[in-house]
Amino acid sequence: MSHSYFFCISAGQTITRKKKTPFSLKHRYLNYGLLSLATLLKEQNIPAIQVQGLFDAPQQTLQICINKYDFLNSEYPLFLSIPSFYALEWAQEFIDLIYKIKPEQKIIVGGRWVIGNSIQNIQKVLPPVDHVITGLGELKLSEILSKYGIVFIQKISKHYELNYEALHDSHLYQPSFEISRGCGMGCAFCQEKDEPLTPLKPVKQLIEEIKKFISFNKSNDITPYFETSMFTPNRKWSIQLKEQLVEEGLKIKWRTEARIDSIKPENLEYLFEAGLSVLDLGLESASHQQLLSMKKTENPQKYLDRASKLIVKAYELGIKVKINILLYAGETKKTLKETEDWLEKHKTYITGVSIGPVTVYGWDEDTSVYMDALETLGASIYRSSTGIKYLNLSAEITFDESIEISRQLSQKFMTKENFFFLKSFSYLPRDYKYENFLTDLDKVENKNDLSFSIN
């Protein structure tokens, strides 16, 4: 093998879910599943490098690989991860570009949420590639790499650590530290509804991972995301995190995501003392009907009462709360009013919101049962592309109306200052400052398209 790099490419996006703005195109959503593969390769002295396509053209990403990392002289196969159906078009173009300049290149494609359980669908829409991997790549590395004469000793772990030395332009990313995987709570809309929840990463291991990143980064000025589909900290874990951070002399402000019913208000104090600064809460709706329809809870009133207590407690401590709202099948003006009224009542305690209509992702055979259920609730297909179905939510709320309602509600409950704070905490480049944001904001021609108020 040559001494060049083993390339791990995260496909970028040529189309986006929301309207493009100068600052939304700067978002850096880390493909941490792919970075776990790059990390495992580096652990066995395989010189991996991960390059993320982001919102750049495929040609631009390929030029980075060629000019900075000598791609043309690499004899390793290439991993291409497709993190969402919005990245399919980008992936198609990227593969075509590779074959034009390097027709002998071996390409291995993965992306569990796009590929699903069958490789045939993805094979029909992509140019020919050498391998398509279903499921989690970590479990199949040894078998796949052996086909290319690469000896890889399989390492099975519940908790993978990410090595940011393998990430191109890592200094521009806020780090993510994986805390657990899965959820298994059965929400109708969730891709991880049947994925069993793994235990939280042991505090000692998490602290070591943070210290390694700080050492590599040469700065402790970071605001990491504790990556998990459902954050379930008990009192013991929360206190241990607080105490060990103090012991190490680390003052880290971090962010995570939780369900309303996965985190106890009484544990928030310990988590705040351990650095919890931003909490993304998946409320989804404040309509009893909609909460039941999306199988979020069997007791909507108890659920909403608990949400109130949690949000108020977080506010009192100084934890910023961002609420996620999902406009779901069967939504009506009445159910929307219930959610809006609830948000209005809690406006003081909320830093920001993320609101959007339910969209169905997946191949037809994988989503037909779910689509039938949504149609039973009153939804219908408005428009579809490969792997993506946009919906009219009901006879009362069309797709276009749902987009407009999402924008109006978002503007009502989020200021430009809070929008920037939340985005810069986790997603915008670390060198992108508020002054840059204001400059870019001036370039937006139609301010009504924004998801925050500018007054």
Short mmCIF file of C-alpha atoms in Angstrom, two decimals:
data_model
loop_
_atom_site.label_atom_id
_atom_site.label_comp_id
_atom_site.label_asym_id
_atom_site.label_seq_id
_atom_site.Cartn_x
_atom_site.Cartn_y
_atom_site.Cartn_z
CA MET A 1 0.00 0.00 0.00
CA SER A 2 1.09 3.55 -0.66
CA HIS A 3 1.56 5.99 2.17
CA SER A 4 -1.28 8.18 0.95
CA TYR A 5 -4.59 8.49 2.77
CA PHE A 6 -7.59 6.23 3.16
CA PHE A 7 -10.37 8.67 2.23
CA CYS A 8 -13.62 8.80 4.19
CA ILE A 9 -15.98 11.19 2.40
CA SER A 10 -19.24 12.46 3.85
CA ALA A 11 -21.52 13.35 0.96
CA GLY A 12 -22.61 16.97 0.89
CA GLN A 13 -25.92 18.47 -0.19
CA THR A 14 -26.93 20.17 -3.41
CA ILE A 15 -30.52 20.50 -2.12
CA THR A 16 -31.56 21.55 1.38
CA ARG A 17 -34.57 20.96 3.62
CA LYS A 18 -35.01 24.65 4.40
CA LYS A 19 -34.41 27.80 2.35
CA LYS A 20 -30.76 28.61 1.78
CA THR A 21 -29.20 31.62 3.47
CA PRO A 22 -25.53 32.73 3.53
CA PHE A 23 -25.23 31.48 7.11
CA SER A 24 -27.18 28.21 6.73
CA LEU A 25 -24.72 27.22 4.01
CA LYS A 26 -21.90 27.55 6.56
CA HIS A 27 -23.38 24.92 8.91
CA ARG A 28 -21.01 22.11 9.82
CA TYR A 29 -23.02 19.07 10.80
CA LEU A 30 -20.47 16.46 11.78
CA ASN A 31 -20.91 12.98 10.31
CA TYR A 32 -19.75 11.38 13.55
CA GLY A 33 -20.69 7.86 12.42
CA LEU A 34 -18.15 8.16 9.61
CA LEU A 35 -15.60 9.75 11.94
CA SER A 36 -15.89 6.69 14.18
CA LEU A 37 -14.83 4.57 11.17
CA ALA A 38 -11.92 6.92 10.41
CA THR A 39 -10.93 6.72 14.07
CA LEU A 40 -10.91 2.91 14.02
CA LEU A 41 -8.76 2.94 10.88
CA LYS A 42 -6.24 5.32 12.47
CA GLU A 43 -6.08 3.16 15.59
CA GLN A 44 -4.66 0.40 13.39
CA ASN A 45 -2.17 2.70 11.66
CA ILE A 46 -4.23 3.10 8.50
CA PRO A 47 -3.84 6.80 7.61
CA ALA A 48 -7.49 7.82 7.33
CA ILE A 49 -8.75 11.32 6.54
CA GLN A 50 -12.39 12.41 6.60
CA VAL A 51 -13.52 15.20 4.28
CA GLN A 52 -17.08 16.50 4.56
CA GLY A 53 -18.86 17.70 1.44
CA LEU A 54 -21.04 20.11 3.45
CA PHE A 55 -22.74 22.50 0.99
CA ASP A 56 -19.75 22.69 -1.34
CA ALA A 57 -19.91 21.41 -4.90
CA PRO A 58 -18.62 17.82 -5.32
CA GLN A 59 -15.82 19.18 -7.52
CA GLN A 60 -14.65 21.41 -4.66
CA THR A 61 -14.49 18.50 -2.23
CA LEU A 62 -12.61 16.40 -4.75
CA GLN A 63 -10.07 19.21 -5.26
CA ILE A 64 -9.41 19.26 -1.48
CA CYS A 65 -8.73 15.51 -1.63
CA ILE A 66 -6.38 15.90 -4.61
CA ASN A 67 -4.50 19.07 -3.68
CA LYS A 68 -4.22 18.65 0.08
CA TYR A 69 -4.16 14.87 0.57
CA ASP A 70 -2.76 13.48 -2.72
CA PHE A 71 -5.88 11.48 -3.58
CA LEU A 72 -4.65 10.49 -7.04
CA ASN A 73 -1.80 8.48 -5.50
CA SER A 74 -3.89 6.69 -2.87
CA GLU A 75 -4.20 2.94 -3.40
CA TYR A 76 -6.76 2.49 -0.66
CA PRO A 77 -10.47 2.02 -1.33
CA LEU A 78 -12.65 5.05 -0.56
CA PHE A 79 -15.53 5.19 1.90
CA LEU A 80 -18.45 7.35 0.82
CA SER A 81 -21.06 7.96 3.51
CA ILE A 82 -24.49 9.23 2.41
CA PRO A 83 -26.00 10.71 5.59
CA SER A 84 -29.41 11.66 4.13
CA PHE A 85 -31.50 11.47 1.00
CA TYR A 86 -30.72 15.15 0.43
CA ALA A 87 -27.12 14.03 -0.23
CA LEU A 88 -27.96 11.50 -2.97
CA GLU A 89 -27.56 13.88 -5.91
CA TRP A 90 -24.22 15.09 -4.52
CA ALA A 91 -23.03 11.49 -4.11
CA GLN A 92 -23.97 10.60 -7.70
CA GLU A 93 -22.00 13.52 -9.08
CA PHE A 94 -19.02 12.87 -6.79
CA ILE A 95 -18.73 9.22 -7.89
CA ASP A 96 -18.91 10.23 -11.57
CA LEU A 97 -16.15 12.81 -11.03
CA ILE A 98 -13.91 10.22 -9.36
CA TYR A 99 -14.31 7.71 -12.19
CA LYS A 100 -13.43 10.39 -14.76
CA ILE A 101 -10.02 11.07 -13.21
CA LYS A 102 -9.37 7.74 -11.49
CA PRO A 103 -11.43 4.96 -13.13
CA GLU A 104 -9.73 2.20 -11.11
CA GLN A 105 -10.77 3.68 -7.72
CA LYS A 106 -12.57 1.24 -5.41
CA ILE A 107 -15.59 2.84 -3.75
CA ILE A 108 -17.48 1.52 -0.70
CA VAL A 109 -20.81 3.21 0.05
CA GLY A 110 -22.61 3.32 3.39
CA GLY A 111 -25.25 5.36 5.19
CA ARG A 112 -27.66 3.32 7.29
CA TRP A 113 -30.64 5.74 7.12
CA VAL A 114 -30.45 6.02 3.33
CA ILE A 115 -29.57 2.47 2.31
CA GLY A 116 -32.05 0.81 4.65
CA ASN A 117 -32.23 -2.97 4.68
CA SER A 118 -31.66 -3.60 0.99
CA ILE A 119 -28.83 -2.52 -1.29
CA GLN A 120 -30.81 -2.82 -4.53
CA ASN A 121 -32.53 0.56 -4.34
CA ILE A 122 -29.32 2.52 -3.83
CA GLN A 123 -27.61 0.52 -6.58
CA LYS A 124 -30.30 1.67 -9.02
CA VAL A 125 -29.68 5.38 -8.39
CA LEU A 126 -25.89 5.47 -7.94
CA PRO A 127 -23.22 4.80 -10.56
CA PRO A 128 -21.71 1.31 -10.09
CA VAL A 129 -19.63 1.00 -6.90
CA ASP A 130 -17.68 -1.91 -5.44
CA HIS A 131 -19.57 -2.40 -2.18
CA VAL A 132 -22.71 -1.14 -0.47
CA ILE A 133 -22.84 -1.63 3.30
CA THR A 134 -26.09 -1.83 5.23
CA GLY A 135 -26.34 -1.05 8.94
CA LEU A 136 -23.46 0.07 11.14
CA GLY A 137 -20.12 0.14 9.34
CA GLU A 138 -18.03 -0.54 12.46
CA LEU A 139 -19.26 -4.13 12.57
CA LYS A 140 -18.30 -4.85 8.96
CA LEU A 141 -14.91 -3.16 8.61
CA SER A 142 -12.84 -6.30 9.03
CA GLU A 143 -14.82 -8.30 6.47
CA ILE A 144 -14.90 -5.50 3.87
CA LEU A 145 -11.24 -4.47 4.19
CA SER A 146 -10.02 -8.05 3.95
CA LYS A 147 -11.37 -8.11 0.36
CA TYR A 148 -8.77 -5.42 -0.43
CA GLY A 149 -5.88 -7.14 1.31
CA ILE A 150 -6.05 -4.84 4.35
CA VAL A 151 -5.66 -6.54 7.71
CA PHE A 152 -8.06 -5.01 10.21
CA ILE A 153 -8.55 -6.50 13.67
CA GLN A 154 -12.21 -6.02 14.56
CA LYS A 155 -12.80 -4.00 17.70
CA ILE A 156 -16.26 -4.24 19.22
CA SER A 157 -17.16 -1.49 21.64
CA LYS A 158 -20.32 -0.02 23.11
CA HIS A 159 -18.70 3.40 23.19
CA TYR A 160 -16.60 4.63 20.30
CA GLU A 161 -14.23 7.54 20.70
CA LEU A 162 -13.74 10.07 17.92
CA ASN A 163 -10.27 11.10 16.76
CA TYR A 164 -10.49 14.61 15.36
CA GLU A 165 -7.02 14.36 13.86
CA ALA A 166 -8.75 12.37 11.11
CA LEU A 167 -11.11 15.26 10.25
CA HIS A 168 -10.22 17.84 7.59
CA ASP A 169 -10.53 21.40 8.96
CA SER A 170 -11.30 20.01 12.41
CA HIS A 171 -10.42 23.39 13.98
CA LEU A 172 -13.62 24.82 12.49
CA TYR A 173 -15.93 22.25 14.11
CA GLN A 174 -17.40 22.23 17.56
CA PRO A 175 -16.71 18.68 18.73
CA SER A 176 -19.34 16.00 19.25
CA PHE A 177 -18.80 13.32 21.89
CA GLU A 178 -21.00 10.28 21.47
CA ILE A 179 -22.75 9.50 24.75
CA SER A 180 -25.11 6.71 23.71
CA ARG A 181 -26.93 5.26 20.72
CA GLY A 182 -30.48 4.24 20.00
CA CYS A 183 -33.75 5.18 21.66
CA GLY A 184 -36.46 2.53 21.35
CA MET A 185 -39.29 4.71 22.67
CA GLY A 186 -41.52 3.96 19.69
CA CYS A 187 -42.42 7.47 18.44
CA ALA A 188 -44.13 6.95 15.06
CA PHE A 189 -41.96 9.50 13.19
CA CYS A 190 -38.53 8.47 14.55
CA GLN A 191 -35.98 6.39 12.62
CA GLU A 192 -34.60 5.08 15.93
CA LYS A 193 -37.97 4.16 17.43
CA ASP A 194 -37.03 0.46 17.50
CA GLU A 195 -33.28 0.87 18.07
CA PRO A 196 -32.47 -0.24 21.65
CA LEU A 197 -30.91 2.43 23.86
CA THR A 198 -27.30 1.76 24.87
CA PRO A 199 -26.04 2.74 28.34
CA LEU A 200 -24.50 6.19 28.76
CA LYS A 201 -20.77 6.35 28.14
CA PRO A 202 -18.87 6.03 31.45
CA VAL A 203 -17.88 9.46 32.79
CA LYS A 204 -14.20 8.57 33.03
CA GLN A 205 -14.08 7.62 29.35
CA LEU A 206 -15.94 10.79 28.36
CA ILE A 207 -13.54 13.00 30.34
CA GLU A 208 -10.51 11.35 28.71
CA GLU A 209 -12.04 11.95 25.28
CA ILE A 210 -12.62 15.64 26.08
CA LYS A 211 -9.04 16.00 27.37
CA LYS A 212 -7.65 14.42 24.19
CA PHE A 213 -9.61 16.84 22.03
CA ILE A 214 -8.44 19.84 24.06
CA SER A 215 -4.84 18.64 23.81
CA PHE A 216 -5.11 18.16 20.04
CA ASN A 217 -7.03 21.43 19.64
CA LYS A 218 -4.58 23.34 21.87
CA SER A 219 -7.54 25.21 23.40
CA ASN A 220 -10.29 24.48 25.89
CA ASP A 221 -12.49 27.14 24.30
CA ILE A 222 -15.01 24.60 23.03
CA THR A 223 -18.77 24.06 23.33
CA PRO A 224 -19.23 20.36 22.55
CA TYR A 225 -22.40 18.49 21.71
CA PHE A 226 -22.99 15.35 23.77
CA GLU A 227 -24.40 13.27 20.93
CA THR A 228 -27.28 10.96 21.81
CA SER A 229 -30.78 10.30 20.54
CA MET A 230 -32.05 10.17 24.10
CA PHE A 231 -30.09 11.61 27.03
CA THR A 232 -30.94 9.59 30.15
CA PRO A 233 -28.64 10.79 32.94
CA ASN A 234 -29.34 9.50 36.43
CA ARG A 235 -28.28 11.36 39.54
CA LYS A 236 -25.11 9.29 40.04
CA TRP A 237 -23.84 9.90 36.47
CA SER A 238 -24.66 13.62 36.68
CA ILE A 239 -22.83 14.12 39.99
CA GLN A 240 -19.87 12.06 38.82
CA LEU A 241 -19.54 14.20 35.68
CA LYS A 242 -19.62 17.39 37.74
CA GLU A 243 -17.02 16.10 40.23
CA GLN A 244 -14.60 14.71 37.64
CA LEU A 245 -14.69 17.89 35.56
CA VAL A 246 -13.83 19.88 38.69
CA GLU A 247 -11.08 17.41 39.55
CA GLU A 248 -9.55 17.83 36.08
CA GLY A 249 -9.92 21.61 36.24
CA LEU A 250 -12.16 21.61 33.16
CA LYS A 251 -14.89 24.19 32.71
CA ILE A 252 -16.75 23.01 29.64
CA LYS A 253 -20.07 24.37 28.43
CA TRP A 254 -21.90 21.68 26.49
CA ARG A 255 -25.18 20.89 24.76
CA THR A 256 -27.32 17.81 24.36
CA GLU A 257 -30.73 16.57 23.28
CA ALA A 258 -33.38 14.96 25.48
CA ARG A 259 -36.96 13.84 25.53
CA ILE A 260 -39.29 15.54 27.97
CA ASP A 261 -39.56 12.29 29.92
CA SER A 262 -35.90 11.19 29.75
CA ILE A 263 -34.44 13.77 32.10
CA LYS A 264 -35.60 14.60 35.61
CA PRO A 265 -35.88 18.25 36.67
CA GLU A 266 -34.10 17.43 39.95
CA ASN A 267 -31.03 16.20 38.02
CA LEU A 268 -30.76 19.43 36.03
CA GLU A 269 -28.93 21.20 38.86
CA TYR A 270 -26.08 18.66 38.84
CA LEU A 271 -25.92 18.75 35.04
CA PHE A 272 -25.84 22.56 35.04
CA GLU A 273 -22.96 22.48 37.53
CA ALA A 274 -21.26 20.01 35.18
CA GLY A 275 -21.55 22.51 32.31
CA LEU A 276 -24.89 21.80 30.62
CA SER A 277 -25.67 25.10 28.89
CA VAL A 278 -28.06 24.28 26.04
CA LEU A 279 -30.78 21.63 26.08
CA ASP A 280 -32.64 20.63 22.92
CA LEU A 281 -36.02 19.29 24.00
CA GLY A 282 -38.20 17.24 21.67
CA LEU A 283 -41.61 18.47 22.79
CA GLU A 284 -42.98 17.96 19.22
CA SER A 285 -46.49 19.28 19.99
CA ALA A 286 -48.71 20.65 22.74
CA SER A 287 -51.88 19.21 21.20
CA HIS A 288 -53.19 16.14 23.03
CA GLN A 289 -54.51 14.78 19.75
CA GLN A 290 -51.19 15.17 17.94
CA LEU A 291 -49.11 13.77 20.81
CA LEU A 292 -51.27 10.64 20.77
CA SER A 293 -51.16 10.41 16.95
CA MET A 294 -47.37 10.52 16.87
CA LYS A 295 -47.17 8.05 19.79
CA LYS A 296 -45.11 10.49 21.81
CA THR A 297 -46.96 9.71 25.03
CA GLU A 298 -50.04 7.87 26.31
CA ASN A 299 -50.82 10.65 28.79
CA PRO A 300 -50.56 14.05 27.05
CA GLN A 301 -51.54 16.17 30.05
CA LYS A 302 -48.98 14.54 32.33
CA TYR A 303 -46.41 14.89 29.54
CA LEU A 304 -47.08 18.62 29.08
CA ASP A 305 -47.08 19.26 32.83
CA ARG A 306 -43.71 17.58 33.06
CA ALA A 307 -42.44 19.63 30.12
CA SER A 308 -43.46 22.84 31.89
CA LYS A 309 -41.61 21.90 35.07
CA LEU A 310 -38.49 20.91 33.16
CA ILE A 311 -38.38 24.08 31.06
CA VAL A 312 -39.01 26.39 34.03
CA LYS A 313 -36.35 24.61 36.10
CA ALA A 314 -33.82 24.88 33.26
CA TYR A 315 -34.56 28.60 32.90
CA GLU A 316 -34.15 29.20 36.62
CA LEU A 317 -30.73 27.53 36.54
CA GLY A 318 -29.59 29.41 33.44
CA ILE A 319 -29.79 26.53 30.95
CA LYS A 320 -30.92 27.69 27.50
CA VAL A 321 -33.74 25.54 26.10
CA LYS A 322 -34.48 25.03 22.42
CA ILE A 323 -37.84 23.41 21.72
CA ASN A 324 -38.34 21.10 18.73
CA ILE A 325 -41.85 21.13 17.25
CA LEU A 326 -43.08 18.70 14.58
CA LEU A 327 -46.17 19.59 12.58
CA TYR A 328 -47.69 16.16 12.13
CA ALA A 329 -50.26 14.34 10.02
CA GLY A 330 -53.80 15.39 10.95
CA GLU A 331 -52.67 18.87 12.01
CA THR A 332 -55.49 21.42 11.98
CA LYS A 333 -55.82 25.09 12.85
CA LYS A 334 -57.16 23.97 16.24
CA THR A 335 -54.19 21.70 17.06
CA LEU A 336 -51.76 24.35 15.84
CA LYS A 337 -53.42 26.93 18.09
CA GLU A 338 -52.96 24.60 21.08
CA THR A 339 -49.23 24.32 20.39
CA GLU A 340 -48.83 28.03 19.73
CA ASP A 341 -50.70 28.90 22.94
CA TRP A 342 -48.45 26.57 24.94
CA LEU A 343 -45.32 28.13 23.44
CA GLU A 344 -46.70 31.60 24.13
CA LYS A 345 -47.32 30.66 27.76
CA HIS A 346 -43.70 29.46 28.07
CA LYS A 347 -42.09 32.11 25.85
CA THR A 348 -40.06 33.57 28.73
CA TYR A 349 -38.37 30.22 29.34
CA ILE A 350 -37.56 29.36 25.72
CA THR A 351 -34.39 30.51 23.92
CA GLY A 352 -35.31 29.17 20.50
CA VAL A 353 -37.47 26.80 18.50
CA SER A 354 -37.04 24.46 15.56
CA ILE A 355 -40.31 23.90 13.73
CA GLY A 356 -41.13 21.95 10.60
CA PRO A 357 -43.67 19.59 9.03
CA VAL A 358 -43.28 15.84 9.09
CA THR A 359 -41.47 14.52 6.02
CA VAL A 360 -41.22 10.83 5.13
CA TYR A 361 -37.72 9.54 4.40
CA GLY A 362 -37.02 6.09 3.00
CA TRP A 363 -37.66 3.77 0.07
CA ASP A 364 -41.30 3.05 -0.78
CA GLU A 365 -41.30 -0.53 0.52
CA ASP A 366 -39.72 0.57 3.81
CA THR A 367 -42.18 3.41 4.41
CA SER A 368 -45.46 2.07 2.98
CA VAL A 369 -46.91 1.03 6.36
CA TYR A 370 -45.95 4.37 7.94
CA MET A 371 -47.33 6.27 4.93
CA ASP A 372 -50.63 4.37 5.24
CA ALA A 373 -50.82 5.40 8.91
CA LEU A 374 -50.21 9.06 8.04
CA GLU A 375 -52.87 8.96 5.33
CA THR A 376 -55.31 7.47 7.84
CA LEU A 377 -54.67 10.54 10.01
CA GLY A 378 -55.52 12.81 7.07
CA ALA A 379 -52.18 13.43 5.33
CA SER A 380 -51.56 13.11 1.60
CA ILE A 381 -48.47 13.23 -0.61
CA TYR A 382 -47.80 16.72 -1.96
CA ARG A 383 -44.59 15.98 -3.84
CA SER A 384 -41.93 13.29 -3.77
CA SER A 385 -38.38 12.72 -4.92
CA THR A 386 -36.07 9.75 -4.40
CA GLY A 387 -36.47 8.71 -0.76
CA ILE A 388 -38.32 11.89 0.27
CA LYS A 389 -42.09 12.52 0.50
CA TYR A 390 -43.41 16.00 1.32
CA LEU A 391 -46.93 15.97 2.75
CA ASN A 392 -50.11 17.94 2.93
CA LEU A 393 -50.79 17.49 6.65
CA SER A 394 -54.59 17.49 6.38
CA ALA A 395 -57.47 18.88 4.37
CA GLU A 396 -56.95 22.11 6.35
CA ILE A 397 -53.14 22.41 6.17
CA THR A 398 -51.37 21.98 2.83
CA PHE A 399 -47.62 21.47 2.54
CA ASP A 400 -47.03 25.07 1.48
CA GLU A 401 -49.13 26.29 4.39
CA SER A 402 -47.19 24.08 6.82
CA ILE A 403 -43.92 25.66 5.65
CA GLU A 404 -45.34 29.15 6.08
CA ILE A 405 -46.78 28.31 9.53
CA SER A 406 -43.41 26.87 10.60
CA ARG A 407 -41.65 30.05 9.53
CA GLN A 408 -44.15 32.34 11.25
CA LEU A 409 -44.03 30.41 14.53
CA SER A 410 -40.26 30.25 14.43
CA GLN A 411 -40.03 34.00 13.92
CA LYS A 412 -42.46 34.57 16.77
CA PHE A 413 -40.41 32.61 19.30
CA MET A 414 -36.80 33.21 18.25
CA THR A 415 -34.76 36.39 17.98
CA LYS A 416 -31.76 36.83 15.68
CA GLU A 417 -29.49 37.01 18.77
CA ASN A 418 -30.78 33.70 20.10
CA PHE A 419 -30.66 32.12 16.65
CA PHE A 420 -26.99 33.01 16.33
CA PHE A 421 -26.22 31.87 19.89
CA LEU A 422 -27.77 28.44 19.33
CA LYS A 423 -26.23 27.91 15.90
CA SER A 424 -22.77 29.16 16.87
CA PHE A 425 -22.79 26.99 20.00
CA SER A 426 -22.84 23.83 17.92
CA TYR A 427 -23.02 24.20 14.15
CA LEU A 428 -21.48 27.34 12.69
CA PRO A 429 -17.70 27.44 12.08
CA ARG A 430 -15.78 28.32 15.21
CA ASP A 431 -14.25 31.37 13.53
CA TYR A 432 -17.67 32.72 12.44
CA LYS A 433 -18.54 35.63 14.72
CA TYR A 434 -21.69 37.67 15.32
CA GLU A 435 -20.35 40.48 13.14
CA ASN A 436 -19.96 37.98 10.26
CA PHE A 437 -23.52 36.84 10.85
CA LEU A 438 -24.87 40.42 10.71
CA THR A 439 -22.96 41.05 7.49
CA ASP A 440 -24.45 37.91 5.95
CA LEU A 441 -27.88 38.83 7.29
CA ASP A 442 -27.74 42.08 5.30
CA LYS A 443 -27.27 40.02 2.14
CA VAL A 444 -30.60 38.18 2.59
CA GLU A 445 -33.00 39.81 0.15
CA ASN A 446 -36.26 38.48 1.56
CA LYS A 447 -36.11 38.75 5.34
CA ASN A 448 -39.56 37.10 5.57
CA ASP A 449 -37.90 33.79 4.65
CA LEU A 450 -35.86 33.76 7.86
CA SER A 451 -36.66 31.47 10.78
CA PHE A 452 -36.11 34.25 13.36
CA SER A 453 -37.24 37.81 13.95
CA ILE A 454 -34.87 40.63 13.05
CA ASN A 455 -36.48 43.40 15.15
#
